[in-house]
Amino acid sequence: MRWLWVLMLGGTTFLVVDAVSEGSATAAVVYGTIGLALTWWFSPWQGGRNVPHAEIQSRPESGRPVVIYWRPGCVFCARLRGRLGRAGRRALWVNIWQDEDGAAYVRSVNGGNETVPTVVLGNRPVTNPDPRLVLDQLGAR
């Protein structure tokens, strides 16, 4: 799953080139738009800036009020990010596909599964929490 975006980019390129070679510019634009959107959705850069798990653990507890472990392509992570809006910028985000220590932490609190979003509120991990709970912790409500 971690490299799905590479396959999607290759497939998109193939479809666009094929549509152009058949003379269908409209199909090429549609394939390109949809393919690039899906490629971005599954890419590791989708979420913006991420903080390494090791850096978070080295901070005092008061310096990490909300930590959100996520991965690209996760619908529940996108829902949480969308519902948090600008307040989500105050949280520390860890992409578990880019940070093996973060993935190990998520597995340790979720019975061996990489279930995301896993949100640490204070020192308590919560899996797929209600966005209102996270907003309350961020002081955005």
Coordinates of C-alpha atoms in Angstrom, one line a residue:
M1 CA 0.0 0.0 0.0
R2 CA 2.9 2.4 0.8
W3 CA 3.9 2.5 -2.9
L4 CA 0.5 2.5 -4.4
W5 CA 0.9 6.1 -5.5
V6 CA 3.8 5.1 -7.8
L7 CA 1.6 2.5 -9.5
M8 CA -1.2 5.1 -9.8
L9 CA 1.1 7.6 -11.3
G10 CA 2.4 5.1 -13.9
G11 CA -1.2 4.0 -14.7
T12 CA -2.3 7.6 -15.1
T13 CA 0.7 8.3 -17.4
F14 CA -0.2 5.3 -19.5
L15 CA -3.9 6.3 -19.8
V16 CA -3.1 9.9 -20.7
V17 CA -0.5 8.9 -23.4
D18 CA -3.0 6.3 -24.8
A19 CA -5.8 8.8 -24.9
V20 CA -3.6 11.4 -26.6
S21 CA -2.3 8.9 -29.2
E22 CA -6.0 8.1 -30.0
G23 CA -6.7 11.8 -30.5
S24 CA -9.0 12.2 -27.5
A25 CA -7.8 15.3 -25.6
T26 CA -10.9 15.3 -23.4
A27 CA -10.3 11.8 -22.2
A28 CA -6.6 12.6 -21.6
V29 CA -7.6 15.6 -19.4
V30 CA -10.1 13.6 -17.5
Y31 CA -7.7 10.7 -16.9
G32 CA -5.0 13.1 -15.9
T33 CA -7.1 15.0 -13.5
I34 CA -8.6 12.0 -11.8
G35 CA -5.3 10.0 -11.8
L36 CA -3.2 12.9 -10.4
A37 CA -5.8 13.5 -7.7
L38 CA -5.8 9.9 -6.6
T39 CA -2.0 9.8 -6.8
W40 CA -1.7 12.8 -4.5
W41 CA -4.3 11.2 -2.2
F42 CA -2.1 8.1 -1.7
S43 CA 1.2 9.9 -1.8
P44 CA 3.3 10.3 1.4
W45 CA 3.4 14.1 0.9
Q46 CA -0.4 14.5 1.0
G47 CA -0.5 15.6 4.7
G48 CA 2.1 18.3 4.6
R49 CA 4.7 18.7 7.4
N50 CA 5.2 15.7 9.7
V51 CA 7.0 15.5 13.0
P52 CA 9.1 12.4 13.7
H53 CA 7.9 10.2 16.5
A54 CA 11.3 10.2 18.2
E55 CA 11.2 14.1 18.3
I56 CA 7.8 14.0 19.9
Q57 CA 8.9 11.6 22.5
S58 CA 11.9 13.8 23.4
R59 CA 9.6 16.7 24.1
P60 CA 8.1 17.3 27.6
E61 CA 4.5 16.2 27.8
S62 CA 3.4 19.8 28.0
G63 CA 5.0 20.4 24.6
R64 CA 2.9 17.7 22.9
P65 CA -0.8 18.2 23.8
V66 CA -2.2 16.5 20.8
V67 CA -0.4 14.0 18.6
I68 CA -2.1 12.5 15.6
Y69 CA -0.8 9.4 13.9
W70 CA -2.1 9.0 10.3
R71 CA -1.3 7.6 6.9
P72 CA -2.0 8.8 3.3
G73 CA -5.2 7.4 1.7
C74 CA -7.0 6.9 5.0
V75 CA -10.5 8.1 4.8
F76 CA -10.9 8.4 8.5
C77 CA -7.7 10.5 8.7
A78 CA -8.9 12.8 6.0
R79 CA -12.2 13.2 7.8
L80 CA -10.4 14.1 11.0
R81 CA -8.1 16.6 9.3
G82 CA -11.1 18.2 7.5
R83 CA -13.2 18.5 10.6
L84 CA -10.2 20.0 12.6
G85 CA -9.7 22.7 10.0
R86 CA -7.1 25.3 10.9
A87 CA -7.1 24.1 14.5
G88 CA -5.4 20.9 13.2
R89 CA -2.3 22.9 12.6
R90 CA -1.7 23.0 16.4
A91 CA -1.6 19.2 16.5
L92 CA 1.6 17.3 15.9
W93 CA 1.1 14.9 12.9
V94 CA 3.1 11.7 12.4
N95 CA 2.8 9.8 9.1
I96 CA 3.2 6.2 10.0
W97 CA 4.2 5.3 6.5
Q98 CA 7.2 7.6 6.8
D99 CA 8.1 6.9 10.4
E100 CA 8.7 3.3 11.5
D101 CA 8.9 4.3 15.2
G102 CA 5.5 6.0 14.8
A103 CA 4.0 2.9 13.2
A104 CA 5.5 0.7 16.0
Y105 CA 3.9 3.0 18.6
V106 CA 0.5 2.8 16.8
R107 CA 0.8 -1.0 16.7
S108 CA 1.7 -1.1 20.4
V109 CA -1.5 0.8 21.4
N110 CA -3.9 -0.9 18.9
G111 CA -3.3 -4.6 19.6
G112 CA -0.7 -5.0 16.8
N113 CA -2.7 -3.2 14.2
E114 CA -1.8 0.0 12.4
T115 CA -5.2 1.5 12.9
V116 CA -5.3 5.3 12.2
P117 CA -6.0 7.9 13.1
T118 CA -4.6 7.2 16.5
V119 CA -4.7 10.4 18.5
V120 CA -2.7 11.0 21.7
L121 CA -4.6 13.4 24.0
G122 CA -2.2 14.3 26.8
N123 CA -0.8 10.9 27.5
R124 CA -3.9 8.8 26.5
P125 CA -4.1 7.2 23.0
V126 CA -7.5 7.2 21.4
T127 CA -8.2 5.4 18.1
N128 CA -10.4 7.2 15.6
P129 CA -11.8 9.7 18.0
D130 CA -14.7 12.0 17.5
P131 CA -13.3 15.2 16.0
R132 CA -15.1 17.3 18.7
L133 CA -13.0 15.6 21.3
V134 CA -9.8 16.5 19.5
L135 CA -11.0 20.1 18.9
D136 CA -11.8 20.4 22.7
Q137 CA -8.2 19.3 23.5
L138 CA -6.8 21.7 21.0
G139 CA -8.8 24.5 22.6
A140 CA -10.6 25.3 19.4
R141 CA -14.1 25.0 20.8

